[in-house]
Amino acid sequence: MADIVMKGVSRDYGHGIYGVRDADLEIRDGEFMCFLGPSGCGKSTTLRMIAGLEDITSGSLSIGGRDMTHTRPRDRNIAVVFQTYALYPHMSVRDNIGFGMKMRGVGRRERDARIVAAADKLGLTKYLDRKPAALSGGQRQRVALGRAMVREPDVFLMDEPLSNLDATLRAEMRLELVRLHREHGKTTVFVTHDQVEAMTMGDRICILRDGHIMQVGRPLEVYDNPVNIFVARFLSSPPMNILPATLAEGRINTEIASFDLAAAQKQAYAAARNRPLTLGVRAEDFYAEPGIGRVAVRGRLQVIEALGAENILFLDIEGQQIAARVDRRFLPETGADVVLHLDTAAIHLFDAETETAFARPDPESLRA
Amino acid sequence: MADIVMKGVSRDYGHGIYGVRDADLEIRDGEFMCFLGPSGCGKSTTLRMIAGLEDITSGSLSIGGRDMTHTRPRDRNIAVVFQTYALYPHMSVRDNIGFGMKMRGVGRRERDARIVAAADKLGLTKYLDRKPAALSGGQRQRVALGRAMVREPDVFLMDEPLSNLDATLRAEMRLELVRLHREHGKTTVFVTHDQVEAMTMGDRICILRDGHIMQVGRPLEVYDNPVNIFVARFLSSPPMNILPATLAEGRINTEIASFDLAAAQKQAYAAARNRPLTLGVRAEDFYAEPGIGRVAVRGRLQVIEALGAENILFLDIEGQQIAARVDRRFLPETGADVVLHLDTAAIHLFDAETETAFARPDPESLRA
Amino acid sequence: MSRASLLRHAALVAICLVVALPIFWLLRTSLVPPELSYDPRIWPEFSTENYRTLFAGNGFGRNYLNSIIVALGSVLLATPLAALTGYAFARFRTGGKAARFAVLATQMLPPVALALPTFMIYRELGLTNSLTGLVIVYAVVNLPFLTWILMGFFEGIPADLEEAAITDGATNWQAFLLVVLPVARPGIAAAVVLGFILAWNEFLFALILSGPSTATVPVALAALQTSNGVEIGKVAAGVALAIVPLMVVSRFIQKYLVRGLSFGGVS
Amino acid sequence: MSRASLLRHAALVAICLVVALPIFWLLRTSLVPPELSYDPRIWPEFSTENYRTLFAGNGFGRNYLNSIIVALGSVLLATPLAALTGYAFARFRTGGKAARFAVLATQMLPPVALALPTFMIYRELGLTNSLTGLVIVYAVVNLPFLTWILMGFFEGIPADLEEAAITDGATNWQAFLLVVLPVARPGIAAAVVLGFILAWNEFLFALILSGPSTATVPVALAALQTSNGVEIGKVAAGVALAIVPLMVVSRFIQKYLVRGLSFGGVS
């Protein structure tokens, strides 16, 4: 059992500056939890508080049911993988991996056996006697992982461990980390600023902003039901399109289109009537073809990003900038007038002032 | 007229080490050319040779029809935007932008006018009297652009100018650079290791590897007709799936599927018969639904990366690892048996030994 | 205030006293009549006699002026040379590793071994007992050290900056003067301050190469300690005055050196 | 070889001669009979008389041993202290900017001003004319400089490394000993070498605090230059021998210092 429970945890730097403020969070035993947010949002600070590398100035932290608010890092039985890998440059790969066991008094024979097993699992067997400086970036990353795994800690804490790798290697390591997690099944906290990493790796994701937790949930759950505009825009690329809107008599009115809501939507958005609203539409909810529940919008194509596998269109529609993600075969010329079809079942509605979302009905249920 | 012509250009570091070797390339007047490749491929070296910051040890370079092989950088009338921005830290934004004009003896009054105009275009008017240290990363990037633009050079050379920005800003600046290029219409060389930047910004892209130019062409042209496996895999994410294959009696045989070729394919691939081949299939050429010209493959789902807008499936099919990019509504469970449908019109064939591609017929023409 | 905090403050006060007491006692000794120098009372009587006799009787004003001329002169001569040399080492692989080592190696010779040859050469050239001679010898002796410091600063400036200036239309020389030098200002300031302090405090060469009219402050202080028994009051006054310019340059130290002057890390 | 290349090589040879000639002449003077020291011929006659009389008549062996004991002893005493202090400054914001400045400030006092008080204290303590006394004074005088150097090295070591060690189960003390110190080895080596050179070459304190049996090499060299007229042959022999240990430590310099010992750039 190594669940992590944070209650009202804050990191106060003095002078009214907080790294994290009043964070309540439960990370379940064996869960892969991603902390996601822009730089300075407090995600690394939170991880470091769990590790014991940063003081908790108020609130409480427990790991596996035991209070660890002020426990020394070495007594928490956690392992940290740092963004810089933080390998000991004067030690061989073997000694790097074995250092933690040595510190905890594991005998030489068992230490060697576990080092060899970990190296084997991570494909490091050939490099055991090298110094870190003689390894590539990807190999260093693996040594850092090996050093963490071999100790069999209760909790893995990873602070942007993939951000120093190139794109190809990053994609590979993403898969490998998920595979390793599935094997060892240990509670893992993974900090990242990359929404793709969070979406693809986390059992759940926790989105932070300015030291506050915005939303916690399963990736697709959060993607489909973001609690506010920040989460909605941060989780997709290109960010969700945002338009001023009004709702009157079951009809949404915006600069680019007006359309009637389905019955379930009318009911769900009852509270949104006659308030200043913001309509959110994801880029992939525009289509090249018409269809049931889709409404046509017409605009001038300003830029097209043809990525090969798909195209991102940037349109000017009645003065509004709209990004749409469409099939790769739809390839209009820049400057052309383009008609796209907005899937009205997939819209999001936010309060224009508080920027919080109104709960929306499941788009699939509307289509059924 | 500012076309750039390189003939047999090499950068020899001595001891048989080359930064770039025997590069032949024509960049047309007004073109936006992207140099793309992994780190160490020679793309930055080539840019620096065009700028005159790196010696050309053999071959010749001309800009706008004039030989510039050994011309000093200041006499080439080029402007360089550096990855680090390289703003002068002791000068205000105004003086940074004006430095080049000052060096070239432009009078104070005209200098001021052009600085103000450039600042206005880039949204820097408010920051003209600040030092670079007081600016955000995005603003510094704009100052670096302003400094390059205000001199009205013949050629813009940009060395990974977006790589120090965060993802959101990078996407914005991509659009802005394309917009600016469209306005000024000057020859631009843009170095990047990011295939998305190259695909979306370049009029043409030039892909390098180990100091050699692999392929030059329009982005979709190169994407659709890569000359070899390296280009094919480097240009997409996840990289193109690669399988050993044979071609006999108009039929492709692989571990995961066997299928008959269309008539046009048989003709195009005549030279490929009875040779060891490599079959290449892009992730987006697998579909969840059957269709004309599609052949079913069946495998076990190892990992699914649900990105919200789409899903990437990683399957084990007869021991082959296959990545497929499918619609976001196709969401099988990990470990499930999954049937996908491979679009046989979209395949690529490579010689297994030389890794070079056999020219393929247009997939659209096969479908018609 | 908690008890722990009280204890901590008491400890800090004690440490400050230990550090400050000698300096206070120096001032106190210089500002009481000479016959009360060893008096146990904290401040029996105020008197500027020590300072007056130091200047009137011992001609300390002359020594002070000499020191200022020599220290400033040598640093103004050495710093531009050190800047050019350091820049060449930092950017152009001039002389390679061997030349860099040679710069350091000069710092390892015992100064005593250089003093005699210098004296002999100076006698030939008629430079003994001249301020010009001292300016030259300090500039030469400090040049390698200043070069080394400035080399480190120039290495810390990204080559991008010069390349930007050059593609912006500057000549190499303009890039150095308009971009590199201003950016290296903290380093130049550090070099000037360090060169000044080294020359101001130097004793051995000053002793051997100066004469009565060209003696510098350290030589004068040493003379006070040996000539007439030890005139402790005058020595205290002289030391207090010797520290004054160091206090002035220390303002620069706080501004530039504490941040800029750290030795490079592990590569 | 092209003509330009020939010219370049000729220039290099000329420069080498200028640098190497004094060293060659030093050796030559030390290895001819004393009466031929000023002989204009390149090498009229080989003789080790200068060395023999230096050791037999002047007891140079004693001085040499003294210098080695004092330089080694002081550096072994000062370096561990400097490492702990430098680490505290680098990691724990100990004393803040003021304390860092205080470390630098100690380097600004004219050594001449410290010499007399030290002599008076030492006389009370019975430490004059003792090697122990010299070891202590050199350790104390060099401590701030060594602290500053090591502080720079420790600052260059990412805090990540210690955090990794601590989460790996090490105590703070283990993290320092097992991770930080080994990584800072080039810095420690630099500090040891610099401390040794400074102590080996120091003249002023050695002159004032040592006696006949505890005189160090620089004091002995100075004595040769003044006692009996200038015995140039013996001086040359003494200087040649004084340089030997510096040549030995210079191997470390080449390995560690040239890379590691550059002053930090602009922040």
GROMACS .gro file of C-alpha atoms in nm, chain A residues 48 51 53 73-74 78 80 82 84 86-91 96 99-100 103-104 147 151, chain D residues 158 160-172 174-175 178-180 182-183 185:
model
   44
   48ARG     CA    1   0.951   1.786  -0.446
   51ALA     CA    2   0.995   1.367  -0.210
   53LEU     CA    3   1.319   1.794  -0.094
   73PRO     CA    4   1.370   1.213   0.224
   74ARG     CA    5   1.581   0.907   0.302
   78ILE     CA    6   1.072   0.699  -0.256
   80VAL     CA    7   1.325   1.037  -0.772
   82PHE     CA    8   1.542   1.402  -1.216
   84THR     CA    9   1.884   1.625  -1.559
   86ALA     CA   10   2.156   1.364  -1.184
   87LEU     CA   11   2.382   1.064  -1.238
   88TYR     CA   12   2.693   1.059  -1.019
   89PRO     CA   13   2.957   1.147  -1.279
   90HIS     CA   14   3.249   0.988  -1.093
   91MET     CA   15   3.083   0.649  -1.059
   96ASN     CA   16   2.530   0.459  -0.987
   99PHE     CA   17   2.447   0.351  -0.466
  100GLY     CA   18   2.104   0.352  -0.304
  103MET     CA   19   2.342   0.339   0.148
  104ARG     CA   20   2.070   0.112   0.282
  147ARG     CA   21   1.886   0.356  -1.020
  151ARG     CA   22   1.578  -0.001  -0.488
 1161PRO     CA   23   2.415   2.078  -0.962
 1163ASP     CA   24   2.031   1.761  -0.816
 1164LEU     CA   25   2.328   1.537  -0.745
 1165GLU     CA   26   2.299   1.579  -0.368
 1166GLU     CA   27   1.922   1.549  -0.380
 1167ALA     CA   28   1.960   1.226  -0.575
 1168ALA     CA   29   2.202   1.097  -0.312
 1169ILE     CA   30   1.972   1.201  -0.027
 1170THR     CA   31   1.665   1.036  -0.178
 1171ASP     CA   32   1.887   0.735  -0.249
 1172GLY     CA   33   1.923   0.706   0.127
 1173ALA     CA   34   2.242   0.898   0.202
 1174THR     CA   35   2.274   1.136   0.495
 1175ASN     CA   36   2.379   1.496   0.424
 1177GLN     CA   37   2.742   1.097   0.313
 1178ALA     CA   38   2.614   1.300   0.019
 1181LEU     CA   39   3.061   1.034  -0.139
 1182VAL     CA   40   2.915   1.254  -0.412
 1183VAL     CA   41   3.007   1.621  -0.380
 1185PRO     CA   42   3.465   1.337  -0.553
 1186VAL     CA   43   3.290   1.546  -0.816
 1188ARG     CA   44   3.810   1.677  -0.717
   0.00000   0.00000   0.00000
